[in-house]
Amino acid sequence: MAAKYQAPRGTFDVLPAAARGRARIEAAAAAIFARAGYEPLATPVFEDTELFERGVGKSTDIVRKEMFTFEDKGGRSLTLRPEGTAPICRAYVEHGMHKLAQPVKLSYAGPFFRHERPQAGRYRQFHQLGAECIGTDSPLADAEVIMLLSDLLGELGVPGVELRLGSLGSLEARRAYLEDLKAHLHAHEGELSRDVRERIDINPLRAFDSDDEGTRGVMASAPTIVGSLQGEDAEHFAAVRELLDAAGIVYTVDPTLVRGLDYYTRTIFSFVCDQLGAQSEVGGGGRYDGLVEQLGGPATPAIGWAAGIERILLALGEEEDAKAQRRVFISHATGAGKISRAKALALATELRHAGIAAEFDLAGRSPKGQLKHADRIGASWVVFLEDSGEGQLRDMASGEQRAVDLGNLVEEITGGEL
Ligand code: HAM
């Protein structure tokens, strides 16, 4: 029977089996953020619509087409957050964080919402992890935030990751460059796709993203922003590159790299993964030196990134299962008496305290039923408690079974390595 109600298009339930992989990613990120002093900040899932119009930019696809906007009972226009940087900057200004020692280093994780056409790796509710370093224009901050994401993807074992790096220059340089680019596009209007042609004056940078053959031809000879960098912008980009080189971070400079949000200045970067199809970016970000001021705060340079948890999971693919946590099932069927029951609880608690996942029968199953259940929950081992007080340990993968010292169960299971 087909279910009457289904999760809305582009959304999904995170079922218990899938939750483990997500929790591992969030825990790895939380540990990396904590070690580097990026403290968690949680903002609401909805904000005033104007925050995103001003922050992300009215000409972006996100604001033009993808926001879930609604009116509340008081007639206010609210929007489910499509991204986290504008809200973080709103909070920075609202709580006077510019008075704290700078930079303020923040991190976040949670659901975000964009009304996009759903496909693998692209959802209407998705989850991001992010870091923002607000209050410094030092190239060291650029290198640090890039390293945080590089470390996270490395630690999680995301395969086939490549880092692309670009720079958009300061706001003024970017403005001047955009005029040059528009002039180039206008000069070749006839060769451009309609979509690009209609947006020459609104968002000319998106032309670099086009799949249209005519447009690609025009863009091959277009001026690039990296090629136009001058003075302090050029020095800043060179300094970021030097620091990344010294840190052994491999990247390619992509002079045509653009990102879909208006607030970027200077450094931008994107981590792409060859295991993902069209939606190949696992995470990305850049500098947004004008955003805090734009939102009513003091002039405050900043940089950060966000990564998509679903994209990371997709990139990890099958490997995720192989790394699933080892689990022990304790069977107390042979000694149905109270002693065996209490022993099962005590052993499970001891294993859990040692960081090992452990469960026991809670449903009064027969010995055979318990073994079946152990298999069902993906247990790597089953411990059989015997009436005599002895125990047997079964390796579920090989089917081998041997006597085990119950007083030393943690060691027996981990072989001494935890
Ligand atoms: P973004 O590139 O729009 O940047 O999104 C960051 C990441 O979120 C993407 O790399 C992708 O992994 C994931 N993502 C975006 N849209 C979707 C979707 N519809 N479905 C699944 N995953 C998605 C930002 O949001 C900026 N706030 C990043 C930033 C922080 N820049 C500076 N600080």
CSV table of C-alpha atoms and ligand atoms in Angstrom, one decimal:
chain,number,residue,atom,x,y,z
A,1,MET,CA,0.0,0.0,0.0
A,2,ALA,CA,1.4,3.4,-0.9
A,3,ALA,CA,1.8,5.7,2.1
A,4,LYS,CA,-0.8,8.5,2.1
A,5,TYR,CA,1.7,11.0,3.2
A,6,GLN,CA,5.3,11.3,2.1
A,7,ALA,CA,8.2,13.6,3.0
A,8,PRO,CA,7.9,16.8,0.8
A,9,ARG,CA,9.7,16.8,-2.5
A,10,GLY,CA,13.4,17.3,-2.1
A,11,THR,CA,13.4,16.4,1.6
A,12,PHE,CA,14.1,13.0,3.3
A,13,ASP,CA,13.9,11.3,6.6
A,14,VAL,CA,17.1,10.4,8.3
A,15,LEU,CA,16.4,6.9,9.5
A,16,PRO,CA,18.4,5.4,12.4
A,17,ALA,CA,20.7,3.4,10.0
A,18,ALA,CA,21.7,6.6,8.3
A,19,ALA,CA,22.0,8.7,11.4
A,20,ARG,CA,25.3,7.0,12.4
A,21,GLY,CA,27.2,8.2,9.4
A,22,ARG,CA,25.9,11.7,9.9
A,23,ALA,CA,26.8,11.7,13.6
A,24,ARG,CA,30.4,10.7,12.8
A,25,ILE,CA,30.8,13.6,10.4
A,26,GLU,CA,29.3,16.1,12.9
A,27,ALA,CA,31.5,14.7,15.7
A,28,ALA,CA,34.7,14.9,13.5
A,29,ALA,CA,33.8,18.5,12.6
A,30,ALA,CA,33.0,19.5,16.2
A,31,ALA,CA,36.4,18.1,17.4
A,32,ILE,CA,38.3,19.9,14.6
A,33,PHE,CA,36.5,23.2,15.4
A,34,ALA,CA,37.1,22.9,19.1
A,35,ARG,CA,40.8,22.2,18.7
A,36,ALA,CA,41.1,25.3,16.5
A,37,GLY,CA,39.0,27.5,18.8
A,38,TYR,CA,35.9,27.8,16.5
A,39,GLU,CA,33.1,28.0,19.0
A,40,PRO,CA,29.6,26.9,18.1
A,41,LEU,CA,26.9,29.5,17.4
A,42,ALA,CA,23.4,28.5,16.6
A,43,THR,CA,21.0,30.9,14.8
A,44,PRO,CA,17.3,30.4,14.1
A,45,VAL,CA,16.2,28.4,11.0
A,46,PHE,CA,14.3,31.4,9.8
A,47,GLU,CA,15.2,35.1,9.5
A,48,ASP,CA,13.8,38.3,8.1
A,49,THR,CA,13.7,37.9,4.3
A,50,GLU,CA,15.6,41.2,3.9
A,51,LEU,CA,18.7,39.8,5.6
A,52,PHE,CA,19.2,37.4,2.7
A,53,GLU,CA,18.2,39.9,0.1
A,54,ARG,CA,20.8,42.3,1.4
A,55,GLY,CA,23.4,39.7,2.5
A,56,VAL,CA,23.3,37.1,-0.3
A,57,GLY,CA,22.3,39.5,-3.0
A,58,LYS,CA,19.1,40.2,-4.9
A,59,SER,CA,20.6,39.1,-8.3
A,60,THR,CA,21.7,35.6,-7.1
A,61,ASP,CA,19.8,32.5,-8.0
A,62,ILE,CA,19.3,31.8,-4.3
A,63,VAL,CA,17.4,35.0,-3.7
A,64,ARG,CA,15.7,35.2,-7.1
A,65,LYS,CA,14.4,31.6,-7.2
A,66,GLU,CA,15.3,29.4,-4.3
A,67,MET,CA,14.0,30.9,-1.0
A,68,PHE,CA,11.2,29.4,1.0
A,69,THR,CA,9.6,32.7,2.0
A,70,PHE,CA,6.4,33.1,4.0
A,71,GLU,CA,4.5,35.7,5.9
A,72,ASP,CA,3.9,35.2,9.6
A,73,LYS,CA,0.7,36.1,11.4
A,74,GLY,CA,2.1,39.6,12.1
A,75,GLY,CA,2.6,40.2,8.3
A,76,ARG,CA,6.4,40.0,8.5
A,77,SER,CA,8.2,38.4,5.6
A,78,LEU,CA,10.4,35.5,6.9
A,79,THR,CA,12.6,33.1,5.0
A,80,LEU,CA,13.9,29.6,5.9
A,81,ARG,CA,17.6,30.2,5.9
A,82,PRO,CA,19.2,29.2,2.6
A,83,GLU,CA,22.7,29.7,4.0
A,84,GLY,CA,24.5,30.5,7.3
A,85,THR,CA,26.9,33.3,6.7
A,86,ALA,CA,24.4,36.2,6.6
A,87,PRO,CA,22.7,35.0,9.8
A,88,ILE,CA,26.1,34.6,11.6
A,89,CYS,CA,27.0,38.1,10.6
A,90,ARG,CA,23.6,39.3,11.8
A,91,ALA,CA,24.2,37.7,15.1
A,92,TYR,CA,27.8,39.2,15.2
A,93,VAL,CA,26.4,42.7,14.8
A,94,GLU,CA,23.3,42.1,17.1
A,95,HIS,CA,25.4,40.9,20.0
A,96,GLY,CA,28.1,43.5,19.6
A,97,MET,CA,30.8,40.9,19.0
A,98,HIS,CA,33.0,43.5,17.3
A,99,LYS,CA,33.8,44.5,20.9
A,100,LEU,CA,35.3,41.1,21.7
A,101,ALA,CA,39.0,40.3,20.9
A,102,GLN,CA,39.2,39.8,17.2
A,103,PRO,CA,38.8,37.7,15.2
A,104,VAL,CA,35.7,36.0,16.5
A,105,LYS,CA,35.9,32.3,15.4
A,106,LEU,CA,32.6,30.6,15.0
A,107,SER,CA,31.2,27.2,13.8
A,108,TYR,CA,27.8,25.9,13.1
A,109,ALA,CA,25.9,22.8,11.8
A,110,GLY,CA,22.2,22.4,10.9
A,111,PRO,CA,19.5,22.3,8.3
A,112,PHE,CA,19.3,24.8,5.4
A,113,PHE,CA,16.6,25.2,2.7
A,114,ARG,CA,16.7,26.0,-1.0
A,115,HIS,CA,13.9,25.5,-3.5
A,116,GLU,CA,16.1,23.8,-6.1
A,117,ARG,CA,15.3,21.1,-8.6
A,118,PRO,CA,16.0,17.9,-6.5
A,119,GLN,CA,18.7,15.5,-7.8
A,120,ALA,CA,21.4,13.4,-6.3
A,121,GLY,CA,23.3,15.7,-3.9
A,122,ARG,CA,20.8,18.5,-4.2
A,123,TYR,CA,17.9,18.7,-1.9
A,124,ARG,CA,15.4,21.3,-0.6
A,125,GLN,CA,16.4,20.7,3.0
A,126,PHE,CA,20.0,19.8,3.4
A,127,HIS,CA,22.6,20.1,6.1
A,128,GLN,CA,25.7,22.2,6.3
A,129,LEU,CA,28.7,22.4,8.6
A,130,GLY,CA,30.5,25.7,8.6
A,131,ALA,CA,33.2,27.8,10.1
A,132,GLU,CA,33.5,31.6,10.0
A,133,CYS,CA,36.5,33.7,11.1
A,134,ILE,CA,35.2,37.3,11.5
A,135,GLY,CA,37.4,40.4,12.2
A,136,THR,CA,40.7,39.9,10.4
A,137,ASP,CA,41.9,40.3,6.8
A,138,SER,CA,45.1,38.3,7.6
A,139,PRO,CA,46.0,35.8,4.9
A,140,LEU,CA,46.7,33.5,7.8
A,141,ALA,CA,43.0,33.3,8.5
A,142,ASP,CA,42.4,32.3,4.9
A,143,ALA,CA,44.9,29.5,5.2
A,144,GLU,CA,43.6,28.4,8.5
A,145,VAL,CA,39.9,28.1,7.5
A,146,ILE,CA,40.9,26.3,4.3
A,147,MET,CA,43.0,23.9,6.4
A,148,LEU,CA,40.1,23.2,8.7
A,149,LEU,CA,38.0,21.9,5.8
A,150,SER,CA,40.9,20.1,4.2
A,151,ASP,CA,41.6,18.4,7.6
A,152,LEU,CA,37.9,17.4,8.0
A,153,LEU,CA,37.6,15.9,4.5
A,154,GLY,CA,41.0,14.1,5.0
A,155,GLU,CA,40.0,12.8,8.5
A,156,LEU,CA,36.7,11.5,7.2
A,157,GLY,CA,38.5,9.8,4.3
A,158,VAL,CA,36.5,11.6,1.5
A,159,PRO,CA,38.2,10.2,-1.7
A,160,GLY,CA,39.2,12.2,-4.8
A,161,VAL,CA,39.0,15.6,-3.3
A,162,GLU,CA,40.5,18.6,-5.2
A,163,LEU,CA,40.8,22.2,-3.9
A,164,ARG,CA,40.2,25.0,-6.4
A,165,LEU,CA,41.3,28.5,-5.4
A,166,GLY,CA,40.5,31.9,-6.8
A,167,SER,CA,40.4,35.5,-5.8
A,168,LEU,CA,37.8,38.2,-6.6
A,169,GLY,CA,39.8,41.2,-5.4
A,170,SER,CA,38.5,43.9,-3.1
A,171,LEU,CA,35.0,45.3,-3.6
A,172,GLU,CA,36.3,48.2,-5.7
A,173,ALA,CA,38.5,46.0,-7.8
A,174,ARG,CA,35.7,43.6,-8.3
A,175,ARG,CA,33.4,46.4,-9.4
A,176,ALA,CA,36.0,47.6,-12.0
A,177,TYR,CA,36.5,44.1,-13.2
A,178,LEU,CA,32.8,43.5,-13.6
A,179,GLU,CA,32.5,46.6,-15.9
A,180,ASP,CA,35.3,45.1,-18.1
A,181,LEU,CA,33.5,41.7,-18.1
A,182,LYS,CA,30.2,43.3,-19.0
A,183,ALA,CA,31.8,45.2,-21.8
A,184,HIS,CA,33.3,41.9,-23.1
A,185,LEU,CA,29.9,40.2,-22.9
A,186,HIS,CA,28.0,43.0,-24.6
A,187,ALA,CA,30.6,42.9,-27.4
A,188,HIS,CA,29.7,39.3,-28.0
A,189,GLU,CA,26.0,39.3,-27.2
A,190,GLY,CA,25.0,37.4,-30.3
A,191,GLU,CA,27.0,34.4,-29.3
A,192,LEU,CA,25.6,34.1,-25.7
A,193,SER,CA,22.8,31.9,-24.4
A,194,ARG,CA,19.6,33.8,-23.8
A,195,ASP,CA,19.8,33.3,-20.0
A,196,VAL,CA,23.4,34.7,-19.9
A,197,ARG,CA,22.5,37.6,-22.3
A,198,GLU,CA,19.5,38.6,-20.2
A,199,ARG,CA,21.7,38.8,-17.1
A,200,ILE,CA,24.8,40.5,-18.4
A,201,ASP,CA,24.1,43.6,-16.3
A,202,ILE,CA,22.6,41.7,-13.3
A,203,ASN,CA,25.1,38.9,-12.7
A,204,PRO,CA,27.8,38.7,-15.4
A,205,LEU,CA,30.0,36.3,-13.4
A,206,ARG,CA,27.5,33.5,-13.8
A,207,ALA,CA,28.5,33.4,-17.4
A,208,PHE,CA,31.6,31.4,-16.3
A,209,ASP,CA,29.3,28.7,-15.1
A,210,SER,CA,27.4,28.3,-18.3
A,211,ASP,CA,27.2,24.9,-20.1
A,212,ASP,CA,26.2,26.6,-23.4
A,213,GLU,CA,28.7,26.2,-26.1
A,214,GLY,CA,28.5,29.7,-27.6
A,215,THR,CA,28.8,31.2,-24.1
A,216,ARG,CA,31.8,29.0,-23.3
A,217,GLY,CA,33.5,30.2,-26.5
A,218,VAL,CA,33.0,33.8,-25.4
A,219,MET,CA,34.2,33.1,-21.9
A,220,ALA,CA,37.4,31.5,-23.1
A,221,SER,CA,38.6,35.0,-24.2
A,222,ALA,CA,37.0,36.9,-21.3
A,223,PRO,CA,39.1,38.8,-18.9
A,224,THR,CA,39.6,36.9,-15.7
A,225,ILE,CA,39.5,38.4,-12.3
A,226,VAL,CA,42.6,36.6,-11.0
A,227,GLY,CA,44.4,37.9,-14.0
A,228,SER,CA,43.3,41.5,-13.2
A,229,LEU,CA,44.3,41.5,-9.5
A,230,GLN,CA,46.5,44.5,-8.6
A,231,GLY,CA,48.3,46.0,-5.6
A,232,GLU,CA,47.1,44.8,-2.2
A,233,ASP,CA,44.7,42.3,-3.7
A,234,ALA,CA,47.4,40.6,-5.6
A,235,GLU,CA,49.7,40.6,-2.6
A,236,HIS,CA,47.0,39.1,-0.4
A,237,PHE,CA,46.3,36.3,-2.9
A,238,ALA,CA,50.1,35.6,-3.2
A,239,ALA,CA,50.4,35.5,0.6
A,240,VAL,CA,47.4,33.0,0.9
A,241,ARG,CA,49.1,30.8,-1.7
A,242,GLU,CA,52.4,30.9,0.0
A,243,LEU,CA,50.9,29.9,3.3
A,244,LEU,CA,49.0,27.0,1.6
A,245,ASP,CA,52.2,25.9,-0.2
A,246,ALA,CA,54.1,26.0,3.1
A,247,ALA,CA,51.4,23.9,4.8
A,248,GLY,CA,51.6,21.3,2.0
A,249,ILE,CA,48.0,21.9,0.9
A,250,VAL,CA,47.6,21.0,-2.8
A,251,TYR,CA,45.3,23.3,-4.9
A,252,THR,CA,44.8,24.6,-8.4
A,253,VAL,CA,44.2,28.2,-9.1
A,254,ASP,CA,41.0,28.5,-11.1
A,255,PRO,CA,40.8,31.9,-12.7
A,256,THR,CA,37.2,31.3,-13.6
A,257,LEU,CA,36.0,30.1,-10.2
A,258,VAL,CA,32.8,31.9,-9.2
A,259,ARG,CA,30.4,31.2,-6.3
A,260,GLY,CA,26.7,31.7,-6.2
A,261,LEU,CA,26.6,34.4,-3.5
A,262,ASP,CA,27.2,38.1,-3.9
A,263,TYR,CA,29.1,38.8,-0.7
A,264,TYR,CA,32.5,37.3,-1.7
A,265,THR,CA,35.6,39.4,-2.0
A,266,ARG,CA,39.2,38.4,-2.4
A,267,THR,CA,39.9,34.6,-1.7
A,268,ILE,CA,37.3,32.1,-2.8
A,269,PHE,CA,37.7,28.3,-2.7
A,270,SER,CA,35.9,25.2,-3.6
A,271,PHE,CA,36.5,21.5,-2.6
A,272,VAL,CA,35.2,19.3,-5.4
A,273,CYS,CA,35.1,15.5,-5.4
A,274,ASP,CA,35.3,13.4,-8.5
A,275,GLN,CA,33.0,10.8,-7.0
A,276,LEU,CA,30.1,13.2,-7.2
A,277,GLY,CA,28.3,13.8,-10.5
A,278,ALA,CA,27.0,17.2,-11.5
A,279,GLN,CA,26.8,18.4,-7.9
A,280,SER,CA,30.6,18.0,-7.4
A,281,GLU,CA,31.2,20.5,-4.7
A,282,VAL,CA,31.5,19.1,-1.1
A,283,GLY,CA,32.2,22.4,0.4
A,284,GLY,CA,33.4,25.9,-0.3
A,285,GLY,CA,33.6,29.5,0.9
A,286,GLY,CA,35.7,32.6,0.8
A,287,ARG,CA,36.2,36.1,2.1
A,288,TYR,CA,33.3,38.4,2.6
A,289,ASP,CA,35.0,41.6,3.8
A,290,GLY,CA,32.0,43.9,3.2
A,291,LEU,CA,29.2,41.8,4.6
A,292,VAL,CA,29.2,42.8,8.2
A,293,GLU,CA,29.2,46.5,7.3
A,294,GLN,CA,26.5,45.8,4.7
A,295,LEU,CA,24.3,44.4,7.5
A,296,GLY,CA,24.8,47.5,9.7
A,297,GLY,CA,27.9,46.7,11.6
A,298,PRO,CA,31.4,48.3,11.5
A,299,ALA,CA,33.7,47.5,8.5
A,300,THR,CA,34.9,44.0,9.4
A,301,PRO,CA,36.8,41.6,7.1
A,302,ALA,CA,35.9,37.9,7.4
A,303,ILE,CA,36.3,34.5,5.8
A,304,GLY,CA,34.6,31.2,6.1
A,305,TRP,CA,33.1,28.1,4.5
A,306,ALA,CA,30.3,25.6,4.6
A,307,ALA,CA,30.3,21.9,3.6
A,308,GLY,CA,27.2,19.8,2.7
A,309,ILE,CA,26.8,16.8,4.9
A,310,GLU,CA,24.8,14.9,2.2
A,311,ARG,CA,27.5,15.6,-0.3
A,312,ILE,CA,30.2,14.2,2.1
A,313,LEU,CA,28.0,11.1,2.7
A,314,LEU,CA,27.5,10.6,-1.1
A,315,ALA,CA,31.3,11.0,-1.7
A,316,LEU,CA,32.0,8.4,1.0
A,317,GLY,CA,29.6,6.0,-0.6
A,318,GLU,CA,30.1,2.4,0.3
A,319,GLU,CA,33.1,3.1,2.5
A,320,GLU,CA,30.8,4.6,5.0
A,321,ASP,CA,29.3,1.2,5.8
A,322,ALA,CA,32.6,-0.5,6.2
A,323,LYS,CA,33.5,2.0,8.9
A,324,ALA,CA,30.2,1.5,10.8
A,325,GLN,CA,30.8,1.2,14.5
A,326,ARG,CA,31.6,-2.3,15.8
A,327,ARG,CA,28.7,-3.6,17.9
A,328,VAL,CA,28.4,-6.3,20.4
A,329,PHE,CA,25.3,-8.3,21.2
A,330,ILE,CA,25.1,-10.0,24.6
A,331,SER,CA,22.9,-13.1,24.6
A,332,HIS,CA,21.6,-14.1,28.0
A,333,ALA,CA,19.2,-16.7,26.8
A,334,THR,CA,21.1,-19.7,28.1
A,335,GLY,CA,20.9,-18.4,31.6
A,336,ALA,CA,17.3,-17.1,31.7
A,337,GLY,CA,17.7,-16.6,35.4
A,338,LYS,CA,18.2,-13.2,37.0
A,339,ILE,CA,21.9,-13.6,37.4
A,340,SER,CA,22.5,-13.8,33.7
A,341,ARG,CA,20.2,-10.9,33.0
A,342,ALA,CA,22.0,-8.7,35.5
A,343,LYS,CA,25.3,-9.8,34.0
A,344,ALA,CA,24.2,-8.8,30.5
A,345,LEU,CA,23.3,-5.4,31.7
A,346,ALA,CA,26.6,-5.0,33.6
A,347,LEU,CA,28.7,-6.2,30.7
A,348,ALA,CA,26.9,-4.0,28.2
A,349,THR,CA,27.5,-1.0,30.5
A,350,GLU,CA,31.2,-1.8,30.8
A,351,LEU,CA,31.5,-2.0,27.1
A,352,ARG,CA,29.6,1.2,26.5
A,353,HIS,CA,31.8,3.0,29.0
A,354,ALA,CA,34.8,1.8,27.0
A,355,GLY,CA,33.2,3.4,23.9
A,356,ILE,CA,32.0,0.1,22.4
A,357,ALA,CA,28.4,-0.2,21.1
A,358,ALA,CA,26.7,-2.9,23.0
A,359,GLU,CA,23.1,-4.2,23.2
A,360,PHE,CA,21.3,-7.2,24.7
A,361,ASP,CA,18.0,-8.9,24.3
A,362,LEU,CA,15.0,-6.9,25.5
A,363,ALA,CA,12.3,-8.9,23.9
A,364,GLY,CA,12.5,-12.3,25.6
A,365,ARG,CA,13.7,-14.0,22.4
A,366,SER,CA,14.8,-17.6,22.2
A,367,PRO,CA,18.6,-18.3,21.8
A,368,LYS,CA,18.0,-18.7,18.0
A,369,GLY,CA,15.9,-15.6,17.9
A,370,GLN,CA,18.6,-13.6,19.7
A,371,LEU,CA,21.3,-14.7,17.2
A,372,LYS,CA,19.1,-13.7,14.4
A,373,HIS,CA,18.5,-10.3,16.0
A,374,ALA,CA,22.2,-9.8,16.6
A,375,ASP,CA,22.7,-10.3,12.9
A,376,ARG,CA,19.9,-7.9,12.1
A,377,ILE,CA,21.4,-5.1,14.1
A,378,GLY,CA,24.8,-5.7,12.4
A,379,ALA,CA,26.6,-7.0,15.5
A,380,SER,CA,30.2,-7.9,14.9
A,381,TRP,CA,30.3,-10.1,18.0
A,382,VAL,CA,27.9,-12.0,20.1
A,383,VAL,CA,28.7,-12.9,23.7
A,384,PHE,CA,26.8,-15.9,25.0
A,385,LEU,CA,26.4,-15.9,28.7
A,386,GLU,CA,26.3,-19.5,30.1
A,387,ASP,CA,24.6,-20.7,33.3
A,388,SER,CA,28.0,-21.7,34.6
A,389,GLY,CA,29.2,-18.1,34.6
A,390,GLU,CA,31.4,-18.8,31.7
A,391,GLY,CA,31.1,-17.0,28.3
A,392,GLN,CA,31.5,-17.7,24.6
A,393,LEU,CA,32.5,-15.1,22.1
A,394,ARG,CA,31.3,-15.5,18.5
A,395,ASP,CA,32.8,-13.5,15.6
A,396,MET,CA,29.8,-12.9,13.4
A,397,ALA,CA,31.9,-12.4,10.2
A,398,SER,CA,33.8,-15.7,10.4
A,399,GLY,CA,31.4,-17.6,12.5
A,400,GLU,CA,34.2,-18.7,14.8
A,401,GLN,CA,33.4,-19.1,18.5
A,402,ARG,CA,35.6,-19.5,21.5
A,403,ALA,CA,35.6,-19.3,25.3
A,404,VAL,CA,36.1,-15.8,26.6
A,405,ASP,CA,37.2,-14.3,29.9
A,406,LEU,CA,34.2,-12.2,30.9
A,407,GLY,CA,36.3,-10.3,33.4
A,408,ASN,CA,38.3,-9.0,30.6
A,409,LEU,CA,35.7,-8.5,27.8
A,410,VAL,CA,36.8,-5.1,26.6
A,411,GLU,CA,40.4,-6.4,26.0
A,412,GLU,CA,39.1,-9.6,24.4
A,413,ILE,CA,37.0,-7.7,22.0
A,414,THR,CA,39.4,-4.9,21.0
A,415,GLY,CA,42.5,-7.0,21.2
A,416,GLY,CA,43.9,-4.4,23.4
A,417,GLU,CA,43.5,-1.5,20.9
A,418,LEU,CA,40.7,0.9,21.4
B,1,HAM,P1,27.3,27.3,-0.8
B,1,HAM,O1,28.4,27.0,-1.8
B,1,HAM,O2,26.1,27.9,-1.3
B,1,HAM,O3,28.0,28.3,0.3
B,1,HAM,O4,26.9,26.0,0.0
B,1,HAM,C1,27.9,25.3,0.7
B,1,HAM,C2,27.8,23.8,0.5
B,1,HAM,O5,26.5,23.4,0.9
B,1,HAM,C3,28.0,23.4,-0.9
B,1,HAM,O6,29.3,23.2,-1.2
B,1,HAM,C4,27.2,22.0,-0.9
B,1,HAM,O7,28.1,21.0,-0.4
B,1,HAM,C5,26.1,22.3,0.1
B,1,HAM,N1,24.8,22.6,-0.6
B,1,HAM,C6,24.4,23.8,-1.1
B,1,HAM,N2,23.2,23.6,-1.7
B,1,HAM,C7,22.8,22.4,-1.5
B,1,HAM,C8,21.6,21.6,-1.8
B,1,HAM,N3,20.6,22.2,-2.4
B,1,HAM,N4,21.6,20.3,-1.4
B,1,HAM,C9,22.6,19.7,-0.8
B,1,HAM,N5,23.8,20.4,-0.5
B,1,HAM,C10,23.8,21.7,-0.8
B,1,HAM,C11,27.3,28.8,1.3
B,1,HAM,O8,26.3,28.4,1.7
B,1,HAM,C12,28.1,29.8,2.1
B,1,HAM,N6,27.4,30.3,3.3
B,1,HAM,C13,29.5,29.3,2.5
B,1,HAM,C14,30.3,30.3,3.2
B,1,HAM,C15,30.5,30.4,4.5
B,1,HAM,N7,31.0,31.2,2.7
B,1,HAM,C16,31.6,31.9,3.6
B,1,HAM,N8,31.3,31.4,4.8
